[in-house]
PDB file of C-alpha atoms in Angstrom:
ATOM      1  CA  MET A 187     -40.148  70.199 104.002  1.00 51.00           C
ATOM      2  CA  ILE A 188     -38.422  69.860 100.443  1.00 55.00           C
ATOM      3  CA  GLU A 189     -35.073  71.516 100.137  1.00 54.00           C
ATOM      4  CA  VAL A 190     -33.635  72.257  96.666  1.00 52.00           C
ATOM      5  CA  ASN A 191     -30.057  72.805  95.935  1.00 53.00           C
ATOM      6  CA  LEU A 192     -29.817  75.398  93.360  1.00 51.00           C
ATOM      7  CA  HIS A 193     -25.847  75.659  93.614  1.00 49.00           C
ATOM      8  CA  PRO A 194     -24.169  74.838  90.516  1.00 53.00           C
ATOM      9  CA  GLU A 195     -21.507  72.940  92.199  1.00 56.00           C
ATOM     10  CA  GLY A 196     -24.036  71.052  93.802  1.00 55.00           C
ATOM     11  CA  VAL A 197     -25.751  69.715  90.782  1.00 54.00           C
ATOM     12  CA  LYS A 198     -22.577  68.719  89.436  1.00 59.00           C
ATOM     13  CA  ALA A 199     -21.348  66.629  92.084  1.00 59.00           C
ATOM     14  CA  LYS A 200     -24.858  65.020  92.004  1.00 60.00           C
ATOM     15  CA  ALA A 201     -24.534  64.039  88.344  1.00 60.00           C
ATOM     16  CA  LYS A 202     -21.070  63.067  88.747  1.00 61.00           C
ATOM     17  CA  ARG A 203     -21.972  60.457  91.573  1.00 66.00           C
ATOM     18  CA  ARG A 204     -24.581  59.267  89.234  1.00 64.00           C
ATOM     19  CA  ARG A 205     -22.118  58.828  86.447  1.00 60.00           C
ATOM     20  CA  GLN A 206     -19.592  57.009  88.842  1.00 59.00           C
ATOM     21  CA  GLN A 207     -22.373  54.833  89.905  1.00 57.00           C
ATOM     22  CA  LYS A 208     -23.196  53.834  86.264  1.00 55.00           C
ATOM     23  CA  GLY A 209     -19.881  52.641  85.550  1.00 52.00           C
ATOM     24  CA  ARG A 210     -19.451  50.643  89.357  1.00 52.00           C
ATOM     25  CA  PRO A 211     -20.466  47.213  89.079  1.00 50.00           C
ATOM     26  CA  VAL A 212     -23.306  45.861  91.408  1.00 48.00           C
ATOM     27  CA  ARG A 213     -22.070  44.275  94.644  1.00 52.00           C
ATOM     28  CA  GLY A 214     -22.873  40.464  94.780  1.00 50.00           C
ATOM     29  CA  ARG A 215     -22.903  40.104  91.157  1.00 54.00           C
ATOM     30  CA  PRO A 216     -19.481  39.031  89.068  1.00 54.00           C
ATOM     31  CA  SER A 217     -18.863  40.400  86.095  1.00 62.00           C
ATOM     32  CA  ALA A 218     -17.847  39.027  82.438  1.00 65.00           C
ATOM     33  CA  ARG A 219     -14.423  39.770  82.932  1.00 70.00           C
ATOM     34  CA  SER A 220     -14.447  37.847  86.374  1.00 74.00           C
ATOM     35  CA  HIS A 221     -15.910  34.917  84.497  1.00 72.00           C
ATOM     36  CA  TRP A 222     -13.224  35.115  81.854  1.00 77.00           C
ATOM     37  CA  MET A 223     -10.134  35.250  84.243  1.00 79.00           C
ATOM     38  CA  THR A 224     -11.732  32.226  86.200  1.00 80.00           C
ATOM     39  CA  ALA A 225     -11.977  30.397  82.780  1.00 75.00           C
ATOM     40  CA  MET A 226      -8.617  31.347  82.099  1.00 77.00           C
ATOM     41  CA  MET A 227      -7.097  30.296  85.554  1.00 79.00           C
ATOM     42  CA  ALA A 228      -9.022  26.717  84.837  1.00 75.00           C
ATOM     43  CA  VAL A 229      -7.349  26.386  81.592  1.00 72.00           C
ATOM     44  CA  LEU A 230      -3.998  27.117  83.070  1.00 75.00           C
ATOM     45  CA  VAL A 231      -4.405  24.893  85.925  1.00 75.00           C
ATOM     46  CA  GLY A 232      -6.274  21.794  84.059  1.00 74.00           C
ATOM     47  CA  VAL A 233      -4.179  21.466  80.565  1.00 75.00           C
ATOM     48  CA  PRO A 234      -0.871  20.455  82.433  1.00 77.00           C
ATOM     49  CA  LEU A 235      -2.688  18.357  84.581  1.00 76.00           C
ATOM     50  CA  LEU A 236      -4.365  16.522  81.841  1.00 77.00           C
ATOM     51  CA  MET A 237      -1.239  16.657  80.037  1.00 80.00           C
ATOM     52  CA  ALA A 238       0.920  15.184  83.099  1.00 77.00           C
ATOM     53  CA  ALA A 239      -2.118  12.336  83.434  1.00 76.00           C
ATOM     54  CA  PHE A 240      -1.645  11.490  79.766  1.00 73.00           C
ATOM     55  CA  TRP A 241       1.905  11.355  79.891  1.00 78.00           C
ATOM     56  CA  PHE A 242       1.975   8.843  82.993  1.00 71.00           C
ATOM     57  CA  LEU A 243      -0.884   6.590  81.097  1.00 77.00           C
ATOM     58  CA  ASN A 244       1.311   6.534  78.078  1.00 75.00           C
ATOM     59  CA  ARG A 245       4.305   5.586  79.937  1.00 75.00           C
ATOM     60  CA  SER A 246       2.740   2.665  81.897  1.00 75.00           C
ATOM     61  CA  ARG A 247       1.142   1.242  78.520  1.00 78.00           C
ATOM     62  CA  ASP A 248       4.797   1.523  76.816  1.00 73.00           C
ATOM     63  CA  ALA A 249       5.957  -0.251  79.595  1.00 77.00           C
ATOM     64  CA  GLY A 250       3.253  -2.735  79.466  1.00 77.00           C
ATOM     65  CA  LEU A 251       4.252  -3.299  75.461  1.00 78.00           C
ATOM     66  CA  GLN A 252       7.636  -3.459  76.215  1.00 78.00           C
ATOM     67  CA  GLU A 253       7.430  -6.444  78.683  1.00 81.00           C
ATOM     68  CA  GLN A 254       5.168  -8.134  76.446  1.00 82.00           C
ATOM     69  CA  LEU A 255       7.590  -7.540  73.392  1.00 80.00           C
ATOM     70  CA  GLU A 256      10.266  -8.807  75.591  1.00 81.00           C
ATOM     71  CA  VAL A 257       8.508 -11.955  76.507  1.00 83.00           C
ATOM     72  CA  ALA A 258       7.524 -12.578  72.483  1.00 82.00           C
ATOM     73  CA  VAL A 259      11.080 -12.262  71.479  1.00 81.00           C
ATOM     74  CA  ALA A 260      12.270 -14.841  74.175  1.00 83.00           C
ATOM     75  CA  ASP A 261       9.450 -17.337  73.245  1.00 80.00           C
ATOM     76  CA  SER A 262      10.447 -16.769  69.654  1.00 81.00           C
ATOM     77  CA  ALA A 263      13.827 -17.646  70.363  1.00 83.00           C
ATOM     78  CA  ARG A 264      13.007 -20.596  72.300  1.00 82.00           C
ATOM     79  CA  MET A 265      10.908 -21.836  69.537  1.00 82.00           C
ATOM     80  CA  SER A 266      13.714 -21.305  67.106  1.00 81.00           C
ATOM     81  CA  ASP A 267      15.828 -23.513  69.186  1.00 80.00           C
ATOM     82  CA  LEU A 268      13.401 -26.222  69.457  1.00 80.00           C
ATOM     83  CA  ARG A 269      12.834 -26.191  65.697  1.00 82.00           C
ATOM     84  CA  ALA A 270      16.428 -26.477  64.851  1.00 83.00           C
ATOM     85  CA  LEU A 271      16.657 -29.388  67.376  1.00 80.00           C
ATOM     86  CA  SER A 272      13.644 -31.101  65.992  1.00 83.00           C
ATOM     87  CA  ASP A 273      15.185 -30.317  62.156  1.00 84.00           C
ATOM     88  CA  SER A 274      18.401 -31.879  63.420  1.00 82.00           C
ATOM     89  CA  LEU A 275      16.809 -35.262  64.881  1.00 79.00           C
ATOM     90  CA  THR A 276      14.753 -35.580  61.637  1.00 86.00           C
ATOM     91  CA  GLU A 277      17.795 -35.111  59.615  1.00 84.00           C
ATOM     92  CA  ARG A 278      19.642 -37.831  61.832  1.00 81.00           C
ATOM     93  CA  GLN A 279      16.837 -40.307  61.858  1.00 80.00           C
ATOM     94  CA  GLN A 280      16.903 -40.173  57.868  1.00 85.00           C
ATOM     95  CA  LEU A 281      20.465 -40.967  57.803  1.00 82.00           C
ATOM     96  CA  ILE A 282      19.918 -43.866  60.175  1.00 84.00           C
ATOM     97  CA  ARG A 283      17.282 -44.987  57.908  1.00 81.00           C
ATOM     98  CA  ASP A 284      19.202 -44.503  54.783  1.00 80.00           C
ATOM     99  CA  ARG A 285      22.334 -46.474  56.255  1.00 76.00           C
ATOM    100  CA  VAL A 286      19.962 -49.315  57.564  1.00 71.00           C
ATOM    101  CA  GLY A 287      18.641 -49.379  54.270  1.00 70.00           C
ATOM    102  CA  ILE A 288      22.135 -49.820  52.720  1.00 68.00           C
ATOM    103  CA  ILE A 289      22.992 -52.796  54.993  1.00 65.00           C
ATOM    104  CA  ARG A 290      19.563 -54.393  54.447  1.00 64.00           C
ATOM    105  CA  THR A 291      20.339 -54.391  50.513  1.00 63.00           C
ATOM    106  CA  LEU A 292      23.835 -55.638  51.394  1.00 58.00           C
ATOM    107  CA  ASP A 293      22.559 -58.622  53.302  1.00 59.00           C
ATOM    108  CA  GLU A 294      19.482 -59.332  51.914  1.00 61.00           C
ATOM    109  CA  GLY A 295      20.616 -62.211  49.928  1.00 65.00           C
ATOM    110  CA  ARG A 296      23.479 -63.328  52.307  1.00 72.00           C
ATOM    111  CA  PHE A 297      22.291 -66.080  54.329  1.00 79.00           C
ATOM    112  CA  VAL A 298      19.328 -67.016  51.966  1.00 85.00           C
ATOM    113  CA  TRP A 299      20.896 -70.017  50.216  1.00 87.00           C
ATOM    114  CA  PRO A 300      22.206 -71.291  53.242  1.00 87.00           C
ATOM    115  CA  HIS A 301      18.767 -71.638  54.600  1.00 85.00           C
ATOM    116  CA  VAL A 302      17.202 -72.985  51.075  1.00 91.00           C
ATOM    117  CA  LEU A 303      20.110 -75.452  51.451  1.00 92.00           C
ATOM    118  CA  ASP A 304      19.651 -76.770  54.945  1.00 92.00           C
ATOM    119  CA  GLU A 305      15.780 -76.871  54.402  1.00 93.00           C
ATOM    120  CA  VAL A 306      16.089 -78.973  50.966  1.00 95.00           C
ATOM    121  CA  SER A 307      18.472 -81.323  52.427  1.00 94.00           C
ATOM    122  CA  GLU A 308      16.654 -81.652  56.031  1.00 94.00           C
ATOM    123  CA  ALA A 309      13.336 -82.443  54.124  1.00 95.00           C
ATOM    124  CA  LEU A 310      14.487 -85.393  52.120  1.00 95.00           C
ATOM    125  CA  PRO A 311      12.746 -88.350  53.368  1.00 94.00           C
ATOM    126  CA  ASN A 312      14.360 -91.981  52.785  1.00 92.00           C
ATOM    127  CA  PHE A 313      14.735 -93.367  49.583  1.00 92.00           C
ATOM    128  CA  VAL A 314      14.911 -89.624  47.606  1.00 95.00           C
ATOM    129  CA  TRP A 315      17.902 -88.004  46.241  1.00 93.00           C
ATOM    130  CA  LEU A 316      18.254 -84.905  44.460  1.00 95.00           C
ATOM    131  CA  THR A 317      20.167 -84.562  41.069  1.00 94.00           C
ATOM    132  CA  SER A 318      19.851 -80.822  40.502  1.00 95.00           C
ATOM    133  CA  LEU A 319      19.207 -77.395  42.299  1.00 95.00           C
ATOM    134  CA  GLN A 320      18.655 -74.223  40.106  1.00 94.00           C
ATOM    135  CA  GLU A 321      17.383 -70.626  40.657  1.00 94.00           C
ATOM    136  CA  ILE A 322      14.413 -69.799  38.557  1.00 95.00           C
ATOM    137  CA  SER A 323      13.777 -66.188  39.657  1.00 92.00           C
ATOM    138  CA  PRO A 324      16.165 -64.101  41.917  1.00 89.00           C
ATOM    139  CA  LEU A 325      15.475 -62.317  45.017  1.00 83.00           C
ATOM    140  CA  PRO A 326      13.139 -60.707  46.543  1.00 81.00           C
ATOM    141  CA  SER A 327      10.820 -63.471  44.655  1.00 88.00           C
ATOM    142  CA  LEU A 328      13.339 -66.335  44.834  1.00 92.00           C
ATOM    143  CA  THR A 329      12.238 -69.512  43.147  1.00 95.00           C
ATOM    144  CA  ILE A 330      13.966 -72.542  43.055  1.00 96.00           C
ATOM    145  CA  GLU A 331      13.679 -75.914  40.752  1.00 97.00           C
ATOM    146  CA  ILE A 332      14.190 -79.114  42.503  1.00 97.00           C
ATOM    147  CA  ARG A 333      15.091 -82.299  40.339  1.00 96.00           C
ATOM    148  CA  GLY A 334      15.643 -85.651  42.059  1.00 95.00           C
ATOM    149  CA  MET A 335      14.835 -89.306  42.254  1.00 93.00           C
ATOM    150  CA  ALA A 336      12.529 -91.299  44.391  1.00 94.00           C
ATOM    151  CA  ALA A 337      12.005 -95.161  44.933  1.00 91.00           C
ATOM    152  CA  THR A 338       8.269 -94.509  45.344  1.00 92.00           C
ATOM    153  CA  ALA A 339       5.624 -92.053  44.475  1.00 92.00           C
ATOM    154  CA  LEU A 340       4.580 -91.731  47.886  1.00 94.00           C
ATOM    155  CA  ALA A 341       8.095 -90.573  48.688  1.00 95.00           C
ATOM    156  CA  VAL A 342       7.929 -87.850  46.414  1.00 95.00           C
ATOM    157  CA  THR A 343       4.535 -86.926  48.160  1.00 94.00           C
ATOM    158  CA  GLU A 344       6.301 -86.920  51.463  1.00 96.00           C
ATOM    159  CA  TYR A 345       9.025 -84.747  50.210  1.00 96.00           C
ATOM    160  CA  VAL A 346       6.462 -81.923  49.016  1.00 96.00           C
ATOM    161  CA  ARG A 347       4.872 -82.405  52.446  1.00 96.00           C
ATOM    162  CA  ARG A 348       8.156 -81.494  54.373  1.00 96.00           C
ATOM    163  CA  LEU A 349       9.071 -78.683  52.340  1.00 96.00           C
ATOM    164  CA  GLU A 350       5.861 -76.988  52.614  1.00 94.00           C
ATOM    165  CA  ALA A 351       6.245 -77.303  56.450  1.00 93.00           C
ATOM    166  CA  SER A 352       9.494 -75.664  56.197  1.00 92.00           C
ATOM    167  CA  PRO A 353       9.541 -72.147  57.718  1.00 89.00           C
ATOM    168  CA  TYR A 354      11.879 -70.725  54.788  1.00 90.00           C
ATOM    169  CA  LEU A 355      10.256 -72.587  51.868  1.00 92.00           C
ATOM    170  CA  GLY A 356       6.430 -72.596  50.456  1.00 89.00           C
ATOM    171  CA  PHE A 357       3.764 -73.019  47.602  1.00 93.00           C
ATOM    172  CA  VAL A 358       5.690 -76.209  46.206  1.00 95.00           C
ATOM    173  CA  ARG A 359       4.392 -77.358  42.709  1.00 95.00           C
ATOM    174  CA  ILE A 360       4.994 -80.671  41.077  1.00 93.00           C
ATOM    175  CA  LEU A 361       6.114 -80.032  37.600  1.00 93.00           C
ATOM    176  CA  GLY A 362       6.457 -83.482  36.832  1.00 90.00           C
ATOM    177  CA  SER A 363       6.743 -86.964  38.042  1.00 89.00           C
ATOM    178  CA  GLN A 364       7.535 -89.911  35.696  1.00 89.00           C
ATOM    179  CA  GLN A 365       8.473 -93.422  36.452  1.00 88.00           C
ATOM    180  CA  GLN A 366      11.881 -94.257  34.725  1.00 86.00           C
ATOM    181  CA  GLU A 367      14.914 -96.699  34.895  1.00 80.00           C
ATOM    182  CA  ALA A 368      17.782 -96.076  37.169  1.00 71.00           C
ATOM    183  CA  GLU A 369      21.317 -95.788  35.701  1.00 70.00           C
ATOM    184  CA  ASN A 370      23.454 -98.835  36.181  1.00 66.00           C
ATOM    185  CA  ALA A 371      20.580-100.467  37.919  1.00 61.00           C
ATOM    186  CA  GLU A 372      17.698-102.871  37.071  1.00 71.00           C
ATOM    187  CA  ILE A 373      15.209-100.734  39.167  1.00 79.00           C
ATOM    188  CA  GLU A 374      12.791 -98.249  38.087  1.00 86.00           C
ATOM    189  CA  VAL A 375      12.527 -94.933  39.714  1.00 91.00           C
ATOM    190  CA  HIS A 376      10.269 -91.806  40.078  1.00 92.00           C
ATOM    191  CA  ALA A 377      12.109 -88.684  38.404  1.00 94.00           C
ATOM    192  CA  PHE A 378      10.154 -85.437  39.967  1.00 96.00           C
ATOM    193  CA  THR A 379      10.551 -82.024  39.290  1.00 97.00           C
ATOM    194  CA  LEU A 380       9.355 -79.113  41.558  1.00 97.00           C
ATOM    195  CA  LEU A 381       9.050 -75.646  41.922  1.00 96.00           C
ATOM    196  CA  VAL A 382       9.575 -73.936  45.372  1.00 96.00           C
ATOM    197  CA  ASP A 383       9.172 -70.291  46.582  1.00 96.00           C
ATOM    198  CA  TYR A 384      11.611 -68.805  49.127  1.00 93.00           C
ATOM    199  CA  THR A 385       9.220 -67.571  52.010  1.00 88.00           C
ATOM    200  CA  PRO A 386      11.200 -65.700  54.983  1.00 80.00           C
ATOM    201  CA  PRO A 387       9.568 -66.430  58.406  1.00 71.00           C
ATOM    202  CA  PRO A 388       7.155 -64.718  60.234  1.00 64.00           C
ATOM    203  CA  VAL A 389       9.524 -63.803  63.038  1.00 53.00           C
ATOM    204  CA  GLU A 390      11.857 -62.211  60.388  1.00 47.00           C
ATOM    205  CA  ARG A 391       8.819 -60.352  58.738  1.00 42.00           C
ATOM    206  CA  GLY A 392       7.981 -59.165  62.153  1.00 43.00           C
ATOM    207  CA  THR A 393      11.357 -57.930  62.818  1.00 45.00           C
ATOM    208  CA  GLU A 394      11.894 -56.045  59.863  1.00 47.00           C
ATOM    209  CA  SER A 395       8.431 -54.395  60.427  1.00 45.00           C
ATOM    210  CA  ALA A 396       9.373 -53.423  64.014  1.00 45.00           C
ATOM    211  CA  ALA A 397      12.841 -51.966  62.762  1.00 44.00           C
ATOM    212  CA  ASP A 398      10.781 -49.949  60.295  1.00 47.00           C
TER     213      ASP A 398
END
């Protein structure tokens, strides 16, 4: 059985309900406005959290960099002190070397001639005597000329051998040896002239090298 409502108000009420149903969202399906509100809430909640995370990360990184900077500054100060100490020691060492050099220069020829005279006199064999002792070239390459008389040529040879055995003398050269009459005597002697170099002994050379 079909009923038809021909009352005008019934038609209007039905039309009104249809219009309301068209504008009402369907249940079970979120609208675009609800999606937008959810996104806004997520942004409002997520942005502060993200900013807080970045702040804590930057703070921890700054703390690490500050610690590294303090360590670097401490190391730099320590290296600066060590360098200043090294420079001071180097200056003192150079000052000591300069003073030792001055002392060596002052004492360079102080004991040379006493050694030379001792060696020349101690090396004299029997029947040999000296007439002159003269410096030919100065230190550090000291060369000495020795003039003397000998009873025989063998005595001159023996004197040369003894001079060469001396720790302070070396490179003995015979410049001349001739036979002549001795003054106020009726005998003949051999007049000789020698050149001798002053040579410091190896002990003194080693000591000098160790001091350097």
